[in-house]
mmCIF file of C-alpha atoms in Angstrom:
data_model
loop_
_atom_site.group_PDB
_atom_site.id
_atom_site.type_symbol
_atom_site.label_atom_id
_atom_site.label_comp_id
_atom_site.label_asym_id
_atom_site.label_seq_id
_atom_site.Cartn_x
_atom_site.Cartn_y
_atom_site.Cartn_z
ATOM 1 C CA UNK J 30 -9.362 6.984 -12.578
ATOM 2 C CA UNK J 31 -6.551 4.736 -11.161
ATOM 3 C CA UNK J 32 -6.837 4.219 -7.357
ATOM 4 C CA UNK J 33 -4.408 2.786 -5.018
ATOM 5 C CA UNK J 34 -5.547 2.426 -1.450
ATOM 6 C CA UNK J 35 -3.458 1.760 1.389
ATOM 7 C CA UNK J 36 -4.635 0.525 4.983
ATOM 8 C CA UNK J 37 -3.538 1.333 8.473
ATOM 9 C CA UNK J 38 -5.546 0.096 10.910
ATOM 10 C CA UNK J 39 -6.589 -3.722 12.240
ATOM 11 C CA UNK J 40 -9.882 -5.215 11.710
ATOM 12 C CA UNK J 41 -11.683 -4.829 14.993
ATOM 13 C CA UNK J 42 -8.813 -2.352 16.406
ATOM 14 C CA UNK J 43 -10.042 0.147 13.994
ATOM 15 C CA UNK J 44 -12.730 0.980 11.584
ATOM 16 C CA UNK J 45 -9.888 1.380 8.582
ATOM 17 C CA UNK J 46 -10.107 -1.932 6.237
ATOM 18 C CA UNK J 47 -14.114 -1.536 7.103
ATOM 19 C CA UNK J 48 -13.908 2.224 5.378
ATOM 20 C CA UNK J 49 -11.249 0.980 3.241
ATOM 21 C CA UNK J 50 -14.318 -1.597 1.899
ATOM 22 C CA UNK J 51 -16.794 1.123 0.980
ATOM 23 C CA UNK J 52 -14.652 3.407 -0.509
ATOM 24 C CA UNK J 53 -13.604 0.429 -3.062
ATOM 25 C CA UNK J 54 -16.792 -0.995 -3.697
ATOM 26 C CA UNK J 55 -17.978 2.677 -4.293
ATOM 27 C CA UNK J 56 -14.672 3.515 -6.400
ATOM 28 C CA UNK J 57 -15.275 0.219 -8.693
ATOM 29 C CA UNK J 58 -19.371 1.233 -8.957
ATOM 30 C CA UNK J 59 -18.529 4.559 -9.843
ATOM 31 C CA UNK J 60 -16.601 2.747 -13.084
ATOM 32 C CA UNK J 61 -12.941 3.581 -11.695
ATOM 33 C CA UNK J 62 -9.953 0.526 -10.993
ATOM 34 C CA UNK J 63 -8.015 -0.137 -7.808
ATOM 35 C CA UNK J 64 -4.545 -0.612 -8.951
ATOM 36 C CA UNK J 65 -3.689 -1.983 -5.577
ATOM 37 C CA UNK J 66 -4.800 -2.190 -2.246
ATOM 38 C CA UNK J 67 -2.023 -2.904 0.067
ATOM 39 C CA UNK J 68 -1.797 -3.314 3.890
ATOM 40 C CA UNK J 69 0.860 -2.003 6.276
ATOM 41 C CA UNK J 70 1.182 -0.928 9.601
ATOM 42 C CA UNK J 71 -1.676 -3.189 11.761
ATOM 43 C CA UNK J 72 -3.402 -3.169 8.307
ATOM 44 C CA UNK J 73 -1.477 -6.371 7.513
ATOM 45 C CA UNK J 74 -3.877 -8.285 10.224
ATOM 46 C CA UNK J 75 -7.139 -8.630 7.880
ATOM 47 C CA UNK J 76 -4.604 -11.527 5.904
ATOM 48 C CA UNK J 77 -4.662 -13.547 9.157
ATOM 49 C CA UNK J 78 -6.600 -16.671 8.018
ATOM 50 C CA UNK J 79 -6.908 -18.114 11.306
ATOM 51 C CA UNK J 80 -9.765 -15.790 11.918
ATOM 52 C CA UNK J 81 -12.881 -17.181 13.234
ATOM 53 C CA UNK J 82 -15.904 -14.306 12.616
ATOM 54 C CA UNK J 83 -19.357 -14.845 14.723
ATOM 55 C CA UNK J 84 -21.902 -15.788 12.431
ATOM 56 C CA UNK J 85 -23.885 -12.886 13.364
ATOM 57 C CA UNK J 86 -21.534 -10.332 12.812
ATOM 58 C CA UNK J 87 -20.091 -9.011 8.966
ATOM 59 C CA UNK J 88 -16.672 -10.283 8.232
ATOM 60 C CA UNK J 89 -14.892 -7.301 6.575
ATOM 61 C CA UNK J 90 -12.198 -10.086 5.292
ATOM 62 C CA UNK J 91 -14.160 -12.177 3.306
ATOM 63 C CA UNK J 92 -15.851 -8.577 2.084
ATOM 64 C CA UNK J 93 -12.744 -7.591 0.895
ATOM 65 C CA UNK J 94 -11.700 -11.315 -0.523
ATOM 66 C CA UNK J 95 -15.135 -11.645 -2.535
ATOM 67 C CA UNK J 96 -14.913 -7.509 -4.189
ATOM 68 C CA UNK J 97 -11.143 -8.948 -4.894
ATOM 69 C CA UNK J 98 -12.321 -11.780 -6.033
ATOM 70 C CA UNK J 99 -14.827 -10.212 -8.405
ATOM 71 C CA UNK J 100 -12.601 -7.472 -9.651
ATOM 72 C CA UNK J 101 -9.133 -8.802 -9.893
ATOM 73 C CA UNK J 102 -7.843 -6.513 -7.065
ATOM 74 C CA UNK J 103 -4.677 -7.371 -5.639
ATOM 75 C CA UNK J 104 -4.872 -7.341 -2.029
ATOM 76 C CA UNK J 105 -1.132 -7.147 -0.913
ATOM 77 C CA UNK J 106 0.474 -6.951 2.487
ATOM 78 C CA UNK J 107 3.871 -5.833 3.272
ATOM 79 C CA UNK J 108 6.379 -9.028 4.019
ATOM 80 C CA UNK J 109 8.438 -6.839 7.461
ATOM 81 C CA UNK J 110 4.942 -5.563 9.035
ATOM 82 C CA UNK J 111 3.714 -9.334 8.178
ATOM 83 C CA UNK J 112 6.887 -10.837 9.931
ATOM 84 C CA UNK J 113 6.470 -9.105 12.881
ATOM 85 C CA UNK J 114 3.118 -9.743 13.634
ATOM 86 C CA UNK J 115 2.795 -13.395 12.874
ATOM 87 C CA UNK J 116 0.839 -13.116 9.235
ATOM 88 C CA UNK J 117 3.312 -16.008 7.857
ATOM 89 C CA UNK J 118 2.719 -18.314 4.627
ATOM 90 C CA UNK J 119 3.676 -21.604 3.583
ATOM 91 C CA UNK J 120 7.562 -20.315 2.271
ATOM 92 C CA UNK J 121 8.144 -18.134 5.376
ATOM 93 C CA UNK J 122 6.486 -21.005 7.829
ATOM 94 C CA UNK J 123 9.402 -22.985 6.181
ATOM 95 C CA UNK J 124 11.973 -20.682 5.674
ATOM 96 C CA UNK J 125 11.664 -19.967 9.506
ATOM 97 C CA UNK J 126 10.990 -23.137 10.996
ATOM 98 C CA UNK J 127 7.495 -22.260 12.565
ATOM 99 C CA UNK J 128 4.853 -23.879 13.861
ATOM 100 C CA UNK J 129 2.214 -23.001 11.645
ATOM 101 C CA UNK J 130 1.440 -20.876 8.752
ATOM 102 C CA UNK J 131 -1.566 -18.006 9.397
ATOM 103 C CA UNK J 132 -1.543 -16.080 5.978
ATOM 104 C CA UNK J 133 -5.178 -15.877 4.485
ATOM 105 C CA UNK J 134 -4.402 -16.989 0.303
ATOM 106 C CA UNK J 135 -6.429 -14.912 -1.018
ATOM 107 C CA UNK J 136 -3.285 -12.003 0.370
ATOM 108 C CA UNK J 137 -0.539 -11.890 -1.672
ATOM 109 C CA UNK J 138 2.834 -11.098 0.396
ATOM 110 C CA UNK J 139 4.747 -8.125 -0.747
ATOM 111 C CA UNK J 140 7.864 -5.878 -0.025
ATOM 112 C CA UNK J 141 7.124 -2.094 0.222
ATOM 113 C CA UNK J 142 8.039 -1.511 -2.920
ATOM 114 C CA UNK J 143 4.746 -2.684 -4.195
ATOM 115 C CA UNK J 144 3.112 0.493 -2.113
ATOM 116 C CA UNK J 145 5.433 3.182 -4.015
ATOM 117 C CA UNK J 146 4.651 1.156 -7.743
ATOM 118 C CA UNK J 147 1.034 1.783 -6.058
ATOM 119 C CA UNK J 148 1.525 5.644 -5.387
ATOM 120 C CA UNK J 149 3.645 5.638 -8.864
ATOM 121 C CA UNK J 150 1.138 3.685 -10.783
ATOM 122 C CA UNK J 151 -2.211 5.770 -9.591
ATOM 123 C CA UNK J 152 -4.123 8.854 -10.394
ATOM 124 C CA UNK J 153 -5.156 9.007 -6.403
ATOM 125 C CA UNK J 154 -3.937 7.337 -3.575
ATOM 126 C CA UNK J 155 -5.728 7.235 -0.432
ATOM 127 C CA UNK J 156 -4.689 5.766 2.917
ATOM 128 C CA UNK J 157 -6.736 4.536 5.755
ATOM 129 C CA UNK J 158 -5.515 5.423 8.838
ATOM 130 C CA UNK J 159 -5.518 3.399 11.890
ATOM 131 C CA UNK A 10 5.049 3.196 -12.859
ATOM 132 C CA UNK A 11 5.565 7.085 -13.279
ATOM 133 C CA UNK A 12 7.417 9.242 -10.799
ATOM 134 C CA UNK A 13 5.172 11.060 -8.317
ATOM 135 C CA UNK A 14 6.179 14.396 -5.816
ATOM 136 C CA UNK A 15 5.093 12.164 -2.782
ATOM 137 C CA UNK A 16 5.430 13.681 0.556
ATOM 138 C CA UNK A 17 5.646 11.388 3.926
ATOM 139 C CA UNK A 18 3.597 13.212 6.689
ATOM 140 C CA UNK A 19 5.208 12.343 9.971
ATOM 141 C CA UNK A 20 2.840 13.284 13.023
ATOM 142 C CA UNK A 21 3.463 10.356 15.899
ATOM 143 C CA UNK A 22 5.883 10.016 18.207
ATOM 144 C CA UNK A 23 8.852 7.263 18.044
ATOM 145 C CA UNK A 24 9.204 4.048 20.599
ATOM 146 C CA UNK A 25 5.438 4.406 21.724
ATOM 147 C CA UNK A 26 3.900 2.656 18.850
ATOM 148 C CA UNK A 27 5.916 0.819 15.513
ATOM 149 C CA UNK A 28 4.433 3.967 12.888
ATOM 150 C CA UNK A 29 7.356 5.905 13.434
ATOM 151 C CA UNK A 30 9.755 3.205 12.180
ATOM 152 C CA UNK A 31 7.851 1.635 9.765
ATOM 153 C CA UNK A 32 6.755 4.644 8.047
ATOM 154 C CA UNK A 33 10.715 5.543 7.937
ATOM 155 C CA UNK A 34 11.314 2.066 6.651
ATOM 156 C CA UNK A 35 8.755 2.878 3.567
ATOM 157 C CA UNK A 36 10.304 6.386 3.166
ATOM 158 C CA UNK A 37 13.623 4.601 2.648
ATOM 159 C CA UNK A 38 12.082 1.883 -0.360
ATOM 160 C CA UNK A 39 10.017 5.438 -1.818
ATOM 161 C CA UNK A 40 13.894 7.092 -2.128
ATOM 162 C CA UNK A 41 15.324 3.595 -3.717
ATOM 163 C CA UNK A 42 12.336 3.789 -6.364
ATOM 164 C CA UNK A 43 13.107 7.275 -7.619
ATOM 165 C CA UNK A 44 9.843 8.728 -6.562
ATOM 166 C CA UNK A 45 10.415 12.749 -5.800
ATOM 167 C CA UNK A 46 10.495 12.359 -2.259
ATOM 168 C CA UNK A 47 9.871 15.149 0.511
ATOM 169 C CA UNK A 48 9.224 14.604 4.654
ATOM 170 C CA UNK A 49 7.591 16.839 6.796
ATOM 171 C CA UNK A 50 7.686 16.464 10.126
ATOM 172 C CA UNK A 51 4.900 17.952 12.276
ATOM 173 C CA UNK A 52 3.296 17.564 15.785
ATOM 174 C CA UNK A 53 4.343 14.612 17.581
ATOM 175 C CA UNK A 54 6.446 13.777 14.753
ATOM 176 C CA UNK A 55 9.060 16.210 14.985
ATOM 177 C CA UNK A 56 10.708 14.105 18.124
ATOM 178 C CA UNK A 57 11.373 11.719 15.878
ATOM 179 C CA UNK A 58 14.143 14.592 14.955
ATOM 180 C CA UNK A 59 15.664 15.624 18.545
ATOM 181 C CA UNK A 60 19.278 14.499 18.820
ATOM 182 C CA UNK A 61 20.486 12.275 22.089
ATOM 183 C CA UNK A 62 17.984 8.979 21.332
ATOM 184 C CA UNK A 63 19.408 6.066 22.974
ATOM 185 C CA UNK A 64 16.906 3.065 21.489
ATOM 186 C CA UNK A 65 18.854 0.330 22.744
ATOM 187 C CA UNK A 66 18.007 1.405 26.355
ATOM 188 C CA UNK A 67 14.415 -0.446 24.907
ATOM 189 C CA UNK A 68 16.177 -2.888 23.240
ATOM 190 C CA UNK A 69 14.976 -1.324 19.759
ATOM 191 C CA UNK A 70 16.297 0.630 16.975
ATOM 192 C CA UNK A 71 16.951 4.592 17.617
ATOM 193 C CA UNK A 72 14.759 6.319 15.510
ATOM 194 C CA UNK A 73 17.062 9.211 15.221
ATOM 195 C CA UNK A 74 19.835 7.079 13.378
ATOM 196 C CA UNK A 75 17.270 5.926 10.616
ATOM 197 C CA UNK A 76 15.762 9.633 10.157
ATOM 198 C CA UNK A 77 19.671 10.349 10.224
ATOM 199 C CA UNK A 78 20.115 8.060 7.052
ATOM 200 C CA UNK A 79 17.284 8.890 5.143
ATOM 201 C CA UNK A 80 19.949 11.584 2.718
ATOM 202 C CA UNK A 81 22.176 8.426 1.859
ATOM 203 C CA UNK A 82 19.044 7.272 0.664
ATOM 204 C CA UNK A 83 18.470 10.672 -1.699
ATOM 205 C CA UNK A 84 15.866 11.696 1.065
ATOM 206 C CA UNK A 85 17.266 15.348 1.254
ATOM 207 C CA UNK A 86 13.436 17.437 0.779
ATOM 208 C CA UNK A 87 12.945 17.086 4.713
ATOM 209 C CA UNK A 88 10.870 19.655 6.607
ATOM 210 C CA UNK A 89 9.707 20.545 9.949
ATOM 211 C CA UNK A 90 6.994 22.598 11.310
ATOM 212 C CA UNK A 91 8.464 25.391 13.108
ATOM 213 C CA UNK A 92 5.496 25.601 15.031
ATOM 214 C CA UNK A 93 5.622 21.945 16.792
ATOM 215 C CA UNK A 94 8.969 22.645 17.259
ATOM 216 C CA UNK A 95 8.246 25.799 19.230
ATOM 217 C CA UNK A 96 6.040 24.460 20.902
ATOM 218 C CA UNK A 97 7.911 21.893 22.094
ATOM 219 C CA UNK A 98 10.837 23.874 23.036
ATOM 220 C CA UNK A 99 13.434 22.127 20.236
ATOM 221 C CA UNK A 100 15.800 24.306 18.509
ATOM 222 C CA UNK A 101 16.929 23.888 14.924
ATOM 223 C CA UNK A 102 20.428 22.788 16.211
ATOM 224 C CA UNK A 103 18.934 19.919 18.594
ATOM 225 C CA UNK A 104 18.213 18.305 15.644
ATOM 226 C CA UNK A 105 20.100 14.778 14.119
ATOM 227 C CA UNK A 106 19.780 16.627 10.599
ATOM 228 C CA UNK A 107 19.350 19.550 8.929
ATOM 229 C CA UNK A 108 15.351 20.186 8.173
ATOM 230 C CA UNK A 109 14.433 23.246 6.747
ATOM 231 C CA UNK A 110 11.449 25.071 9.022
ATOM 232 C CA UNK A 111 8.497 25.898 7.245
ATOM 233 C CA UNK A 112 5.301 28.028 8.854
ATOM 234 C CA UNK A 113 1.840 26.863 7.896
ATOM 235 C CA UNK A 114 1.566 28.978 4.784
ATOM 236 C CA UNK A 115 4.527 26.829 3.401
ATOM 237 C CA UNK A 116 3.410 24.027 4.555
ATOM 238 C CA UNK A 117 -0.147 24.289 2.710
ATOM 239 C CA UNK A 118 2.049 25.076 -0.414
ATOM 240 C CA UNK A 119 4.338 22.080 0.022
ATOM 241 C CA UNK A 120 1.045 20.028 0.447
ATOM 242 C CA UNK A 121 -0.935 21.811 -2.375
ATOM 243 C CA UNK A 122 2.166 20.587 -5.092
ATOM 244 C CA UNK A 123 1.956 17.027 -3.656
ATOM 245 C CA UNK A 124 0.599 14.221 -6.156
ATOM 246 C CA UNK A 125 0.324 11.758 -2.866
ATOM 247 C CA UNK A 126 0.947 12.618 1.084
ATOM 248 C CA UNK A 127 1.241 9.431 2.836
ATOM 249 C CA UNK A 128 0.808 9.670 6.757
ATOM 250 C CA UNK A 129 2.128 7.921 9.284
ATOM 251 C CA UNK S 27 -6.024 21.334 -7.054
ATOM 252 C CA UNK S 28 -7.396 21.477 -3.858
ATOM 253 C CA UNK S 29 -6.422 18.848 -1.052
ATOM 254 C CA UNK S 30 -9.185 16.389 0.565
ATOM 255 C CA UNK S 31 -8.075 15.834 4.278
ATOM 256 C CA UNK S 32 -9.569 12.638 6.016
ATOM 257 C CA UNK S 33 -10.238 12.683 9.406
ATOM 258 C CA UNK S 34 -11.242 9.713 11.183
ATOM 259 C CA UNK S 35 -11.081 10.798 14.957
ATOM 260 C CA UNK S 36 -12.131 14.035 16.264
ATOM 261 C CA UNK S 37 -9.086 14.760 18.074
ATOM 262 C CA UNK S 38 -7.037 15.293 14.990
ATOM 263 C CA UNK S 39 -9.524 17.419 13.356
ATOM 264 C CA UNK S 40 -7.933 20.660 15.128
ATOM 265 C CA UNK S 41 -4.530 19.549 13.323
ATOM 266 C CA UNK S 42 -6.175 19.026 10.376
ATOM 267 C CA UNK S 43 -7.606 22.865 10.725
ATOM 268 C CA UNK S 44 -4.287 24.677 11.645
ATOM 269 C CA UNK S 45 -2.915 23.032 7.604
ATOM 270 C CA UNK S 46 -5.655 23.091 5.399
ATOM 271 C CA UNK S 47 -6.018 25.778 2.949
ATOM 272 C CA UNK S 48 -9.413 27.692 2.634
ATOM 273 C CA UNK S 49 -10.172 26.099 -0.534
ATOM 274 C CA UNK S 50 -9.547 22.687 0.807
ATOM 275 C CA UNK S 51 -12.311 20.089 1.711
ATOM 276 C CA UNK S 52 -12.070 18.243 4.701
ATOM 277 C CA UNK S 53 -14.110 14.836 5.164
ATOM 278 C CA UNK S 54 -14.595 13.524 8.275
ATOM 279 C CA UNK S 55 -14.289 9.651 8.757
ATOM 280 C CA UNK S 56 -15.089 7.167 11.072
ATOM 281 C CA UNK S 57 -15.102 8.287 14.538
ATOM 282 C CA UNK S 58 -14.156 11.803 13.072
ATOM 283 C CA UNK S 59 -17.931 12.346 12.668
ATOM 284 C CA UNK S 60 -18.134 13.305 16.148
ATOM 285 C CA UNK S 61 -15.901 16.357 15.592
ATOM 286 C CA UNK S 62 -19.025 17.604 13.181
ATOM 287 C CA UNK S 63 -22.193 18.125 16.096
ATOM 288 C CA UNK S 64 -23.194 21.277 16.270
ATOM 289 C CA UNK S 65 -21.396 21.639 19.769
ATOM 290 C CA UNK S 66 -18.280 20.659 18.834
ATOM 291 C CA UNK S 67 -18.073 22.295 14.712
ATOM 292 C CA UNK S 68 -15.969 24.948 13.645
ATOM 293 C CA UNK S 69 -16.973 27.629 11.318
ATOM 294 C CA UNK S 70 -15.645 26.215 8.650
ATOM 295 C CA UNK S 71 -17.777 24.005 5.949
ATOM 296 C CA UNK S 72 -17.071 20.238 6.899
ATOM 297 C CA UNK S 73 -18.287 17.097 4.917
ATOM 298 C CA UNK S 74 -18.812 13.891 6.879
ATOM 299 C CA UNK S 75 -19.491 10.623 5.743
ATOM 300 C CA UNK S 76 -23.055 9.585 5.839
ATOM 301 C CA UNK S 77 -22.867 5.774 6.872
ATOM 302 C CA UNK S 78 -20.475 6.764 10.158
ATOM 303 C CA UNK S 79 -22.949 10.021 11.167
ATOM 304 C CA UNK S 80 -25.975 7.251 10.672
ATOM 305 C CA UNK S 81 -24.418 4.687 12.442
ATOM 306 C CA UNK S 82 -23.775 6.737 15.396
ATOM 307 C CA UNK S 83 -27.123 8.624 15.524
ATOM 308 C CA UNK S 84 -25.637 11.867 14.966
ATOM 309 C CA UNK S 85 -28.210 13.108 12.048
ATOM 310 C CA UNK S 86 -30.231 15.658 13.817
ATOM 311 C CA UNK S 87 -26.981 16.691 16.059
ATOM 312 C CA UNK S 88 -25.065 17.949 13.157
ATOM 313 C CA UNK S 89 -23.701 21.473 12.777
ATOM 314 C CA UNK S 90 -25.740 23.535 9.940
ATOM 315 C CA UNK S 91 -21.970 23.890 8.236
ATOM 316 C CA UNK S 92 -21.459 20.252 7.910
ATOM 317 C CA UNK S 93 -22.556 18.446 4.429
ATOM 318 C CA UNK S 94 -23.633 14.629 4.509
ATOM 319 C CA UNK S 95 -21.424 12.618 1.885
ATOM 320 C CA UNK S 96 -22.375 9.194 0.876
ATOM 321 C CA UNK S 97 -19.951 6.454 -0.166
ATOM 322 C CA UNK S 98 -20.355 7.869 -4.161
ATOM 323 C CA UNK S 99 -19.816 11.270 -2.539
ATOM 324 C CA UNK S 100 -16.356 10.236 -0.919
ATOM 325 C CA UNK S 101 -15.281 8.831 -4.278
ATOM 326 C CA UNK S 102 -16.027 12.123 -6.397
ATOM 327 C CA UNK S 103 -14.347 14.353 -3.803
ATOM 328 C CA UNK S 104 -10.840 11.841 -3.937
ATOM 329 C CA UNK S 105 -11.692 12.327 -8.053
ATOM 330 C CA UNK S 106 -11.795 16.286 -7.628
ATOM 331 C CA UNK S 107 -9.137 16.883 -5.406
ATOM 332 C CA UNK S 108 -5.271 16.380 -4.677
ATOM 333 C CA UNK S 109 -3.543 14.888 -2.955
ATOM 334 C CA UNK S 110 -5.344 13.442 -0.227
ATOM 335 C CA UNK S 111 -3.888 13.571 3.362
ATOM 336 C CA UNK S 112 -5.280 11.814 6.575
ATOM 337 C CA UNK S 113 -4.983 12.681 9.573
ATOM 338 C CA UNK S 114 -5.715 10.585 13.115
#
C-alpha cells in the first residue's frame, strides 16, 4: 500500500512527528511506500535546523532525516504554516529581507497542494494530531 | 493523483489556536484540486459557523467570512452535528451558511463512505 | 470498510465514542493510552499502542477489553480499515 502521512503537532510540544516516526519505519518494514509525509499546523517545526538536541536525548529530526534519507521519502512542509512560524530558507530569507534562514535542507518547502496530491495519490492517509 | 471523497473534520474552536484557519485554508486548496470535498463540523467546531464574528476586534481574520467562502470554492457538502449545535444553544438560522444537520447515525455513514477524513 | 479512529489524549476518547460505528476499531495513541486503565475503560473493545502503554507503566493497569498493538499492529489495522480519523 501507498501511505501518505500528515503531522500536526511540534517536536517536544507533542508526541506527533515522534508517532509519526514509528508508524513509517513500521509502514516501510512491513514492505509498504510513504508517498509523502508532509507537515502543517505546528508540524512544520521539526524543519527548524537551528535545533540544538542534548546529546543524551533521541532527536526525532535527524530520525526522520536518516528513514528519509534511506527511503527516498519526501519530507515536505507547507510554505504559509512555515511563514508564520519562522521555518524560512535561503529564497524566502531573500525574498523577505531577513536576518537569517532556519529551514533544515533535508525539508523540502511546499504549498498545500502537495497534502491533497498526498490524500489523492494514497491508498491510506493518516494524520498525526497535535 | 486520483480524486478521493475526502471529508475535513472540524472539532476546535476559531481565534484560540491557528487550526481553525489553517485547516479552512487547506479545505480551500482540497476544493481548487477537484478532490470530492465534504465538511463536517462537530463539537467545538461548529462556532466556527455562528454568524456575528468580528475578527478584526483581534486584529485577525473572521473565521466566519472564510467558512462563508468555502461554496465559491465548490465546497457545498458542508455538515453540522445537530447535536453540538444543541448543545450549544445555536440554531440552524444563526448560522453564516447553510449546513445541512446530520445526527450521529448520519454522521457514521458520511464517515464510513470517506476514502480520507482529515481533522483539524 | 470499517474506520480506525486515533486517539492520542484521553479526553477526546468520549468524542471519539459518541461517532464510531460498532464495527469500528479505535486505537489509542500517545497520551490516549491513559483513557484504556481499567478505571477509566469503556465497555467497548479498545486497542492501544504498545510502546505508549510501556512507556507509561500502564501494562498491568489495563482494562481486560483493551488489546496491546505494536508498531506492525498499527500498520495492519491503517491496511484493514478506512478511512482513518483522529481525534485530540
Amino acid at each position: 500500500m501507498i501511505f501518505g502521512i500528515a503531522v500536526h503537532g511540534a517536536p517536544y510540544g507533542s508526541e506527533a512527528s515522534a508517532s509519526a516516526l514509528r508508524f513509517a519505519t513500521a509502514a516501510l518494514a512491513a514492505g509498504h511506500t510513504l508517498h509523502r509525509v508532509f507537515f502543517y499546523h505546528d508540524g512544520v517545526n521539526l524543519a527548524n535546523g537551528l535545533t540544538v538536541t542534548p546529546r543524551d536525548e533521541p532527536s526525532t529530526q535527524a530520525d526522520w532525516i536518516a528513514l528519509a534519507g534511506a527511503h527516498g521519502v519526501e519530507l515536505a512542509v507547507c510554505i504559509a504554516a512555515a511563514l508564520k512560524r519562522g521555518l524560512v530558507s535561503d529564497a524566502e530569507r531573500e525574498r523577505y529581507d531577513l536576518q537569517a534562514a532556519s529551514l533544515h535542507p533535508a525539508f523540502s518547502i511546499v504549498g498545500l497542494g502537495q497534502m491533497i496530491d498526498a490524500v489523492g495519490c494514497s491508498d491510506r492517509f493518516v494524520t498525526f494530531a497535535s | 493523483m486520483d480524486t478521493k471523497r475526502l471529508l475535513f473534520l472540524l472539532r476546535q474552536p476559531p481565534y484560540g489556536t491557528s487550526h481553525a484557519l489553517e485547516a479552512l485554508e487547506s479545505i480551500l486548496v482540497a476544493g481548487v484540486f477537484e478532490q470530492r470535498v465534504s465538511v463536517l463540523f462537530r463539537d467545538d467546531g461548529v462556532w466556527q459557523l455562528v454568524g456575528g464574528q468580528a475578527g478584526e476586534v483581534l486584529g485577525t481574520r473572521t473565521i466566519g467570512k472564510v467558512v462563508q467562502a468555502l461554496p465559491q470554492y465548490e465546497i457545498e457538502d458542508i455538515y453540522v452535528c445537530a447535536t453540538s449545535l444543541a448543545a450549544r444553544g445555536i440554531a440552524l438560522n444563526d448560522l453564516v451558511l447553510p449546513a445541512q444537520p446530520l445526527d450521529v447515525g448520519a454522521q457514521q455513514a458520511l464517515i464510513a463512505g470517506q476514502q480520507v477524513v482529515v481533522n483539524d | 470498510m470499517a474506520t480506525l479512529h486515533l486517539v492520542n489524549r484521553a479526553r477526546a476518547l468520549a468524542g471519539c465514542l459518541e461517532l464510531a460505528a460498532p464495527e469500528d476499531a479505535i486505537l489509542l495513541i500517545e497520551d490516549g493510552v491513559y483513557g484504556a486503565i481499567a478505571a477509566a475503560a469503556p465497555a467497548r473493545q479498545l486497542y492501544a499502542l504498545a510502546a505508549d502503554v510501556t512507556a507509561r507503566g500502564l501494562e498491568q493497569r489495563l482494562a481486560h477489553t483493551v488489546l496491546l498493538a505494536n508498531d506492525a499492529d498499527f500498520v495492519a489495522l491503517a491496511v484493514a480499515h478506512q478511512p482513518i480519523v483522529s481525534w485530540r
